[in-house]
Short mmCIF file of C-alpha atoms in Angstrom, two decimals:
data_model
loop_
_atom_site.label_atom_id
_atom_site.label_comp_id
_atom_site.label_asym_id
_atom_site.label_seq_id
_atom_site.Cartn_x
_atom_site.Cartn_y
_atom_site.Cartn_z
CA MET E 52 -27.09 -27.02 -4.43
CA LYS E 53 -23.66 -27.86 -4.26
CA LYS E 54 -21.89 -28.03 -0.87
CA LYS E 55 -18.76 -26.42 -0.62
CA SER E 56 -15.43 -25.81 1.45
CA GLY E 57 -15.99 -24.44 5.30
CA ILE E 58 -12.74 -22.20 6.53
CA TYR E 59 -9.57 -23.25 7.57
CA VAL E 60 -5.89 -21.98 9.63
CA VAL E 61 -3.22 -22.28 8.41
CA PRO E 62 -0.46 -22.67 11.99
CA ILE E 63 2.24 -19.21 12.26
CA ILE E 64 5.36 -19.78 9.53
CA ALA E 65 7.88 -19.80 11.23
CA ILE E 66 11.25 -18.76 9.27
CA SER E 67 14.72 -19.21 10.14
CA VAL E 68 17.19 -17.77 7.97
CA ILE E 69 21.39 -17.40 9.08
CA VAL E 70 22.51 -13.90 9.12
CA GLY E 71 25.30 -11.40 10.07
CA GLY E 72 25.40 -9.15 13.51
CA TYR E 73 27.87 -6.74 13.67
CA LEU E 74 28.96 -4.11 16.25
CA LEU E 75 30.03 -0.76 15.37
CA ASN E 76 33.64 0.35 15.36
CA GLU E 77 33.74 3.17 17.16
CA LYS E 78 36.62 5.11 15.12
CA ASN E 79 36.62 4.16 11.54
CA LYS E 80 33.66 3.29 11.63
CA GLU E 81 33.70 -0.72 9.96
CA PRO E 82 31.23 -3.22 11.16
CA ILE E 83 33.65 -6.36 13.17
CA SER E 84 31.39 -9.85 11.96
CA ILE E 85 29.81 -10.90 14.78
CA GLU E 86 27.71 -14.21 13.72
CA ARG E 87 24.21 -15.16 15.55
CA GLU E 88 20.82 -17.12 14.54
CA GLU E 89 17.89 -14.63 13.02
CA VAL E 90 14.43 -15.83 13.48
CA THR E 91 12.12 -13.39 11.50
CA LYS E 92 8.19 -14.85 12.56
CA SER E 93 4.53 -13.53 10.23
CA LYS E 94 2.00 -14.68 11.49
CA THR E 95 -0.54 -15.55 8.42
CA ILE E 96 -4.20 -16.28 8.62
CA GLU E 97 -5.92 -17.58 5.83
CA GLU E 98 -9.76 -18.27 5.97
CA LYS E 99 -11.50 -19.17 3.07
CA VAL E 100 -15.32 -17.71 3.45
CA ASP E 101 -17.27 -20.64 3.45
CA TYR E 102 -20.04 -21.49 0.64
CA ASP E 103 -21.56 -23.81 3.08
CA GLU E 104 -26.08 -23.83 0.54
CA ILE E 105 -25.09 -22.11 -2.36
CA GLU E 106 -26.21 -21.59 -5.71
CA GLU E 107 -23.80 -21.26 -7.74
CA ALA E 108 -25.41 -18.59 -10.14
CA LYS E 109 -26.99 -16.69 -6.99
CA ILE E 110 -23.75 -13.45 -6.74
CA ALA E 111 -22.32 -12.89 -11.43
CA ASP E 112 -18.25 -13.40 -10.96
CA ILE E 113 -16.65 -11.52 -8.14
CA GLU E 114 -14.66 -8.65 -8.71
CA TYR E 115 -14.38 -6.23 -5.68
CA VAL E 116 -14.52 -7.66 -2.59
CA THR E 117 -13.32 -5.92 0.87
CA LEU E 118 -14.08 -6.61 4.51
CA LEU E 119 -15.47 -3.57 7.74
CA GLY E 120 -15.64 -5.38 11.21
CA ASP E 121 -17.48 -8.22 10.67
CA GLU E 122 -19.29 -7.78 6.89
CA TYR E 123 -18.33 -8.47 4.04
CA PHE E 124 -18.91 -6.31 0.25
CA VAL E 125 -18.93 -7.37 -2.34
CA LEU E 126 -19.50 -6.30 -5.69
CA ASP E 127 -20.18 -8.69 -8.74
CA SER E 128 -19.39 -8.50 -12.99
CA CYS E 129 -22.90 -7.17 -12.97
CA GLY E 130 -22.84 -3.78 -10.78
CA ILE E 131 -25.11 -4.98 -7.67
CA VAL E 132 -23.08 -5.00 -3.94
CA TRP E 133 -23.82 -8.08 -1.96
CA ASN E 134 -23.25 -7.97 1.42
CA TRP E 135 -23.52 -11.03 5.02
CA ASN E 136 -22.39 -11.20 7.75
CA GLY E 137 -19.28 -13.44 7.87
CA GLU E 138 -20.90 -15.00 11.10
CA ARG E 139 -24.14 -16.26 9.26
CA GLY E 140 -21.85 -17.03 5.76
CA ILE E 141 -22.58 -16.08 2.78
CA LYS E 142 -25.74 -17.54 1.76
CA ASP E 143 -27.00 -15.38 4.04
CA ALA E 144 -25.61 -12.46 0.98
CA THR E 145 -28.40 -10.07 0.36
CA PRO E 146 -27.51 -7.12 -2.46
CA ILE E 147 -27.93 -2.89 -1.48
CA SER E 148 -30.92 -2.31 -2.83
CA GLU E 149 -30.02 1.51 -3.00
CA LEU E 150 -27.08 0.65 -4.98
CA LYS E 151 -27.54 -0.33 -8.77
CA ASP E 152 -24.90 0.12 -12.08
CA VAL E 153 -21.77 -0.44 -9.55
CA SER E 154 -18.82 -0.37 -11.78
CA LYS E 155 -15.88 0.48 -8.52
CA ILE E 156 -15.42 -0.16 -4.95
CA VAL E 157 -13.07 0.95 -2.31
CA ASP E 158 -12.05 0.32 1.58
CA ALA E 159 -11.74 4.07 2.62
CA GLY E 160 -10.53 2.79 6.01
CA SER E 161 -13.93 2.87 7.96
CA ALA E 162 -15.94 2.89 5.47
CA ILE E 163 -16.95 1.85 2.16
CA TYR E 164 -16.86 4.36 -1.52
CA ALA E 165 -19.06 2.98 -4.22
CA LEU E 166 -18.77 3.81 -7.73
CA THR E 167 -21.55 4.48 -9.79
CA LYS E 168 -21.66 3.93 -14.27
CA ALA E 169 -22.94 7.71 -14.20
CA GLY E 170 -20.77 8.96 -12.11
CA ASP E 171 -21.65 9.74 -8.46
CA VAL E 172 -19.56 7.97 -5.06
CA TYR E 173 -21.40 6.62 -2.19
CA ALA E 174 -20.39 6.31 0.60
CA TRP E 175 -22.01 4.16 4.17
CA GLY E 176 -20.20 2.47 6.74
CA SER E 177 -18.62 4.25 9.77
CA ASN E 178 -17.26 8.35 10.22
CA GLU E 179 -14.52 6.69 12.71
CA LEU E 180 -12.29 8.53 9.66
CA TYR E 181 -14.09 11.71 8.85
CA MET E 182 -14.89 9.60 5.44
CA ILE E 183 -17.89 10.35 4.66
CA ALA E 184 -19.28 13.71 6.47
CA PRO E 185 -16.91 15.54 8.19
CA GLU E 186 -19.29 17.92 9.66
CA LYS E 187 -20.56 15.71 11.59
CA SER E 188 -18.74 13.07 14.58
CA ASN E 189 -16.97 10.49 13.84
CA VAL E 190 -19.39 8.77 16.66
CA GLU E 191 -21.98 8.33 13.42
CA VAL E 192 -22.64 4.93 11.87
CA TYR E 193 -24.42 5.18 8.05
CA GLU E 194 -26.28 1.49 7.57
CA LYS E 195 -27.65 3.26 4.37
CA PRO E 196 -25.26 4.48 1.28
CA ILE E 197 -25.24 7.97 0.69
CA LYS E 198 -23.97 10.19 -1.29
CA LEU E 199 -20.86 12.25 -0.74
CA LYS E 200 -20.61 15.56 -1.64
CA GLY E 201 -18.55 17.38 -3.86
CA LEU E 202 -18.15 14.78 -6.49
CA SER E 203 -19.82 13.36 -9.94
CA ASN E 204 -18.72 12.64 -13.18
CA ILE E 205 -16.43 10.83 -11.63
CA ALA E 206 -14.81 8.65 -14.28
CA ASP E 207 -12.52 7.10 -11.18
CA ILE E 208 -12.06 6.68 -7.45
CA ASP E 209 -9.38 5.53 -5.14
CA ALA E 210 -9.06 5.71 -1.02
CA GLY E 211 -8.00 3.78 2.20
CA ASN E 212 -6.51 4.23 5.59
CA GLY E 213 -8.02 7.69 5.89
CA SER E 214 -7.69 9.33 2.07
CA ALA E 215 -9.31 8.92 -1.46
CA PHE E 216 -8.53 10.55 -4.66
CA ALA E 217 -10.77 10.43 -7.43
CA ILE E 218 -10.94 12.56 -10.79
CA ASP E 219 -13.76 13.26 -12.49
CA ASN E 220 -15.33 12.48 -16.88
CA SER E 221 -12.73 16.03 -17.59
CA GLY E 222 -9.37 13.96 -16.57
CA ARG E 223 -9.95 16.34 -13.29
CA LEU E 224 -8.06 14.96 -9.90
CA PHE E 225 -9.68 15.27 -6.85
CA MET E 226 -8.70 13.94 -2.86
CA TRP E 227 -9.08 14.67 0.43
CA GLY E 228 -8.36 13.38 3.72
CA LEU E 229 -4.50 14.41 3.36
CA GLU E 230 -4.02 16.30 5.51
CA ILE E 231 -3.81 20.17 3.56
CA TYR E 232 -6.35 22.17 4.97
CA SER E 233 -6.48 23.02 8.86
CA LEU E 234 -10.36 22.43 9.26
CA ARG E 235 -10.83 18.78 9.08
CA SER E 236 -14.18 20.05 7.65
CA GLN E 237 -12.31 21.53 4.56
CA ASP E 238 -9.85 18.69 4.92
CA LYS E 239 -11.89 15.65 4.33
CA GLN E 240 -13.50 17.25 1.31
CA PRO E 241 -13.24 16.22 -2.14
CA ASN E 242 -10.74 19.27 -3.23
CA TYR E 243 -8.98 20.19 -6.58
CA ILE E 244 -5.21 19.31 -6.81
CA GLU E 245 -4.57 22.64 -7.84
CA PRO E 246 -1.07 22.37 -9.56
CA LYS E 247 -2.75 20.09 -12.08
CA MET E 248 -5.81 21.70 -13.04
CA ASP E 249 -4.42 22.25 -16.80
CA THR E 250 -3.33 18.79 -17.02
CA GLN E 251 -5.83 15.45 -17.62
CA VAL E 252 -4.99 12.47 -14.53
CA GLU E 253 -5.26 9.32 -16.60
CA GLU E 254 -4.66 6.54 -13.93
CA ILE E 255 -4.18 6.52 -10.36
CA PHE E 256 -2.51 3.73 -8.83
CA MET E 257 -3.13 4.62 -4.86
CA GLY E 258 -0.18 3.35 -2.45
CA ALA E 259 -1.62 1.33 1.48
CA GLY E 260 0.76 4.05 2.69
CA ASN E 261 1.86 7.56 2.15
CA PHE E 262 2.48 6.99 -1.40
CA HIS E 263 0.56 7.10 -4.12
CA TYR E 264 1.53 7.82 -8.43
CA PHE E 265 -0.42 9.11 -10.60
CA LYS E 266 -0.45 9.37 -15.12
CA GLU E 267 -1.13 12.02 -16.81
CA ILE E 268 -3.12 11.63 -20.41
CA ASP E 269 0.23 12.86 -22.17
CA GLY E 270 2.72 10.09 -20.52
CA ASN E 271 3.70 11.97 -17.43
CA PHE E 272 3.97 10.71 -14.08
CA PHE E 273 3.86 12.03 -10.60
CA SER E 274 4.42 11.04 -7.06
CA ILE E 275 1.16 12.70 -3.67
CA MET E 276 3.13 11.72 -0.83
CA LYS E 277 2.51 12.53 2.90
CA SER E 278 4.77 12.10 6.00
CA GLU E 279 3.27 11.55 9.26
CA SER E 280 4.37 14.55 12.32
CA ASP E 281 7.41 13.47 14.01
CA MET E 282 8.81 15.46 16.22
CA THR E 283 12.51 14.42 14.80
CA GLY E 284 11.83 17.30 11.63
CA LEU E 285 13.03 14.13 9.51
CA ALA E 286 10.59 14.18 6.42
CA TYR E 287 10.40 10.36 5.53
CA PHE E 288 9.60 10.19 1.62
CA ILE E 289 10.55 8.59 -1.79
CA PHE E 290 11.52 10.47 -4.79
CA PRO E 291 12.24 7.64 -7.55
CA CYS E 292 13.29 7.86 -10.73
CA PHE E 293 12.10 5.30 -13.54
CA PRO E 294 14.34 2.53 -13.90
CA GLY E 295 17.95 4.08 -15.73
CA GLU E 296 17.30 7.07 -14.65
CA GLU E 297 19.51 8.78 -11.49
CA LEU E 298 18.70 11.78 -8.99
CA ASP E 299 20.02 15.00 -8.96
CA SER E 300 20.09 14.96 -5.28
CA ILE E 301 20.06 13.42 -2.19
CA TRP E 302 18.36 16.15 -0.23
CA TRP E 303 14.26 16.62 -0.89
CA GLU E 304 15.12 20.47 -0.68
CA ASP E 305 17.01 20.39 -4.10
CA MET E 306 14.01 17.79 -6.03
CA ASP E 307 10.51 18.97 -7.87
CA VAL E 308 9.17 19.31 -6.11
CA MET E 309 5.34 21.36 -4.39
CA ASP E 310 4.56 21.60 -0.88
CA LEU E 311 0.69 21.22 -1.16
CA ARG E 312 0.07 22.35 1.87
CA LYS E 313 -2.53 25.33 1.87
CA THR E 314 -1.89 26.84 6.05
CA PRO E 315 1.32 25.20 7.76
CA LYS E 316 0.82 21.84 9.83
CA ASP E 317 3.45 19.09 11.85
CA GLY E 318 2.39 17.03 8.57
CA LEU E 319 3.95 17.67 4.97
CA THR E 320 2.30 17.28 1.31
CA PHE E 321 3.82 16.96 -1.64
CA LEU E 322 3.75 16.65 -5.58
CA PHE E 323 6.66 14.80 -6.97
CA GLU E 324 7.04 15.10 -10.54
CA MET E 325 8.66 11.64 -12.43
CA GLY E 326 8.68 12.76 -15.32
CA GLU E 327 7.13 10.86 -18.34
CA ASN E 328 7.82 7.45 -19.16
CA SER E 329 5.78 4.56 -21.82
CA ASP E 330 6.83 1.64 -20.51
CA VAL E 331 5.25 1.52 -17.08
CA ARG E 332 1.61 -1.18 -17.20
CA THR E 333 1.68 -0.45 -13.24
CA ILE E 334 2.43 0.39 -10.08
CA ASN E 335 1.30 0.28 -6.25
CA ALA E 336 2.70 1.04 -3.62
CA ASP E 337 3.16 -0.08 0.48
CA GLU E 338 5.14 1.87 3.66
CA TYR E 339 8.36 1.83 2.25
CA THR E 340 9.08 1.11 -1.51
CA MET E 341 7.15 0.90 -5.08
CA TYR E 342 6.83 -1.27 -7.96
CA LEU E 343 6.07 -0.68 -10.92
CA TYR E 344 5.32 -3.38 -13.39
CA LYS E 345 7.49 -2.82 -17.09
CA ASN E 346 5.35 -3.41 -20.75
CA ASP E 347 8.27 -5.16 -20.57
CA ASN E 348 6.69 -8.15 -18.14
CA THR E 349 9.95 -7.07 -15.92
CA LEU E 350 9.50 -6.20 -11.81
CA TRP E 351 11.10 -3.57 -10.37
CA TYR E 352 10.87 -1.78 -6.77
CA TRP E 353 12.33 1.38 -5.06
CA LYS E 354 15.43 0.23 -3.55
CA SER E 355 16.30 2.88 -0.73
CA ASP E 356 16.87 3.72 2.93
CA ARG E 357 13.29 3.77 3.55
CA ILE E 358 12.84 -0.06 3.17
CA THR E 359 17.16 -0.70 5.35
CA TYR E 360 16.10 1.52 8.06
CA HIS E 361 11.95 0.06 7.79
CA ASP E 362 12.39 -1.23 11.88
CA ASN E 363 13.02 2.58 13.15
CA GLU E 364 12.87 4.91 10.12
CA THR E 365 15.09 7.61 12.66
CA VAL E 366 17.87 5.93 12.91
CA GLY E 367 18.59 6.81 9.19
CA ALA E 368 19.90 9.82 10.54
CA LEU E 369 23.35 10.55 8.74
CA VAL E 370 25.77 11.49 11.03
CA GLU E 371 27.54 14.39 9.03
CA THR E 372 25.08 15.45 7.66
CA ALA E 373 21.51 15.42 10.44
CA GLU E 374 19.82 14.49 6.58
CA LEU E 375 18.02 11.45 6.10
CA ASP E 376 19.78 10.09 2.77
CA TYR E 377 17.03 10.02 0.12
CA ASN E 378 19.23 8.24 -2.94
CA GLY E 379 17.89 5.21 -4.38
CA SER E 380 17.35 2.55 -7.49
CA PHE E 381 15.13 0.33 -8.78
CA ALA E 382 15.61 -3.28 -8.34
CA GLU E 383 14.59 -6.17 -11.07
CA VAL E 384 12.69 -9.00 -9.12
CA ASP E 385 14.40 -12.17 -10.97
CA LEU E 386 10.77 -13.91 -11.16
CA LYS E 387 12.40 -16.74 -12.24
CA GLU E 388 14.18 -17.43 -9.11
CA VAL E 389 10.39 -16.04 -7.34
CA LEU E 390 8.46 -18.88 -9.19
CA GLN E 391 11.30 -20.87 -9.04
CA ILE E 392 11.40 -21.96 -12.70
CA ASN E 393 14.90 -23.24 -13.64
CA GLU E 394 16.82 -20.90 -15.82
CA ASP E 395 18.22 -23.24 -17.29
CA SER E 396 14.02 -24.36 -18.50
CA ASN E 397 11.97 -22.97 -21.13
CA SER E 398 9.58 -22.01 -19.97
CA SER E 399 7.90 -18.09 -19.99
CA VAL E 400 7.43 -16.38 -17.06
CA PRO E 401 3.71 -15.84 -16.91
CA ASN E 402 2.70 -11.93 -16.45
CA ILE E 403 1.68 -9.50 -13.67
CA ILE E 404 -2.59 -9.50 -13.55
CA SER E 405 -2.41 -7.05 -10.72
CA ILE E 406 -0.25 -6.02 -8.10
CA CYS E 407 -2.21 -5.22 -4.84
CA SER E 408 -0.21 -3.67 -1.61
CA GLY E 409 -1.18 -3.59 1.71
CA LYS E 410 0.85 -1.89 4.62
CA GLU E 411 3.23 -4.18 4.96
CA ASN E 412 3.01 -7.07 2.22
CA THR E 413 2.04 -6.53 -1.69
CA PHE E 414 0.56 -9.62 -3.51
CA PHE E 415 1.62 -10.06 -7.59
CA LEU E 416 -1.11 -11.89 -9.57
CA LEU E 417 0.18 -14.29 -12.79
CA ASP E 418 -2.07 -14.79 -15.51
CA ASN E 419 -1.69 -18.76 -14.35
CA GLY E 420 -4.04 -18.20 -11.61
CA GLN E 421 -1.09 -18.11 -9.34
CA ALA E 422 0.60 -15.37 -6.91
CA PHE E 423 3.49 -14.60 -4.80
CA ILE E 424 3.58 -11.88 -1.98
CA SER E 425 6.40 -9.16 -0.51
CA GLU E 426 7.76 -9.64 2.62
CA TYR E 427 10.08 -7.36 4.58
CA VAL E 428 13.42 -10.03 6.08
CA THR E 429 16.03 -9.17 8.17
CA ARG E 430 18.74 -8.97 6.54
CA GLU E 431 21.51 -7.67 9.02
CA ILE E 432 22.52 -7.07 12.23
CA LYS E 433 24.18 -4.43 13.64
CA ASP E 434 24.72 -1.30 15.58
CA VAL E 435 23.72 1.66 13.83
CA GLU E 436 24.79 5.47 14.85
CA TYR E 437 23.50 7.97 14.16
CA TYR E 438 22.03 11.83 14.52
CA ASP E 439 19.59 11.76 17.27
CA ALA E 440 17.39 14.58 15.59
CA GLY E 441 14.81 14.53 18.46
CA ASN E 442 16.81 15.47 21.13
CA THR E 443 16.99 19.31 20.90
CA ASN E 444 18.55 20.17 23.60
CA PRO E 445 21.66 22.66 23.06
CA TYR E 446 23.32 21.52 26.19
CA ARG E 447 23.87 17.71 25.08
CA ILE E 448 26.79 16.27 25.42
CA SER E 449 26.83 14.50 22.08
CA GLU E 450 24.98 15.66 18.91
CA THR E 451 25.29 11.86 18.11
CA CYS E 452 23.40 7.74 19.83
CA ILE E 453 23.42 4.70 19.03
CA GLU E 454 20.86 1.87 18.15
CA HIS E 455 22.50 -1.16 19.76
CA GLN E 456 21.79 -4.15 17.48
CA MET E 457 20.02 -2.72 14.68
CA HIS E 458 17.54 -5.66 12.55
CA LEU E 459 18.11 -4.04 8.87
CA LYS E 460 15.64 -4.88 6.58
CA GLY E 461 15.70 -6.64 2.66
CA LEU E 462 13.05 -7.40 0.49
CA SER E 463 11.81 -10.28 -0.28
CA PHE E 464 9.57 -11.99 -2.42
CA ARG E 465 7.60 -15.58 -1.53
CA LYS E 466 5.25 -17.78 -3.93
CA LEU E 467 2.54 -18.69 -2.95
CA ASP E 468 0.27 -22.37 -3.26
CA TYR E 469 -2.79 -21.03 -4.32
CA GLU E 470 -3.82 -21.50 -8.05
CA ASN E 471 -7.08 -20.05 -9.80
CA ILE E 472 -6.93 -17.59 -9.32
CA VAL E 473 -8.39 -14.39 -11.16
CA SER E 474 -8.91 -11.49 -9.17
CA ILE E 475 -7.09 -10.03 -6.12
CA SER E 476 -8.28 -6.99 -3.32
CA SER E 477 -7.26 -5.29 -0.29
CA ASP E 478 -8.49 -3.65 2.57
CA LYS E 479 -5.17 -1.48 2.15
CA ASP E 480 -3.84 -3.01 5.84
CA SER E 481 -3.32 -7.18 6.31
CA ASN E 482 -6.04 -8.56 5.32
CA PHE E 483 -6.54 -9.59 1.38
CA PHE E 484 -9.03 -11.69 -0.76
CA LEU E 485 -7.96 -13.98 -2.67
CA VAL E 486 -11.01 -14.86 -5.80
CA ASP E 487 -10.58 -18.09 -7.14
CA LYS E 488 -12.45 -18.64 -11.31
CA TRP E 489 -15.29 -20.62 -9.15
CA GLY E 490 -16.35 -17.89 -7.73
CA ASN E 491 -14.64 -18.94 -3.36
CA ILE E 492 -13.54 -15.98 -1.92
CA HIS E 493 -9.50 -16.82 0.35
CA ARG E 494 -8.96 -13.77 2.95
CA TYR E 495 -5.52 -13.74 3.72
CA THR E 496 -4.01 -12.29 6.73
CA THR E 497 -0.41 -10.54 7.78
CA GLU E 498 1.01 -10.03 11.28
CA ILE E 499 3.73 -8.74 11.69
CA GLU E 500 5.82 -10.36 15.09
CA LYS E 501 8.51 -7.81 15.29
CA GLU E 502 11.51 -8.57 18.02
#
């Protein structure tokens, strides 16, 4: 028996930066600079799971960790799913006897999914988001795993925040929970993606927000995007093209998109063809951008107004057109700067072996066991005039309004102090779980205090 360290919490981190504040000149729309100090606060809670009095060989190599309420669920390399209550600690971990030969578990939001090597999918937890039994009440709780209907011979699955995707052994893509059908009982059941019935999907890159990416066996990539219902009628999408390419248009009506909705709904669900590319190693996405890691070990992110107007996307509506600007381009991340490697040094940049997104932050795991995180930070403060799409009164005097002292955001990256990390997983929200080579689980939770 060996005693390991217990729970600890790190305090709030406050990062002070000097930025330029701006006031808008109403005649020429040119900003008039003023100086002010901006403080970006990020509250980070770090917790190391209590390993006190644990037999080291009890749980084999940990591959995935997630948390449902106070309960931890862990998949090990032997295909066993373990469970314990966070208050009692891992010393009380027990295997879930109903699950055998599990190849993957994912957090669907209020429920956990387990994919077996036989291609079956099991679910347990709360039916709050109707991700277990859409025909049942959302107050139902399933303490033991039940087999999901409509799924068999499944090769891969991913889920998060009330939606999910799966690929069967023939490459057919299923999805559910993305506002396609008018009836919840149908929308929350796995359904084929009809435009892709004649293609073979090879890989799922599910994001933590509304942007999800897929690779076909022929090397073609496409995305599926969802926009929540909004009184302004503006659809907040991103249309990334690959590095070195340019968009054909800045208006989504001119993009190569397909409406996936079967019946009219307030929200929109689109399929966007990105094209073929052989340089992509992996993709991930949060609510505001997507990340692309290439075979040449370079990391890129999609830089657009979706990031700039992070705090209030409606402010992105252009005064001249009343539309959002969907223009953007891939920006390369300076990994040497992020990892604090001297430019003149002969040291090589470690490879990224895993990208794991939450709604607001994304973790990047390196092959040397270190990690870094993305953060949205205020780059500029200014008054912004925008088209008021939410005001439909025909007698209004002005069609525009001003968002005073708008915090315009940019993307930043920060190296973390972790060492010897071998895997990262998340609930696609704000909880991340880092496993080190000794089997210790580090829970990292991020909360953003908005101004």
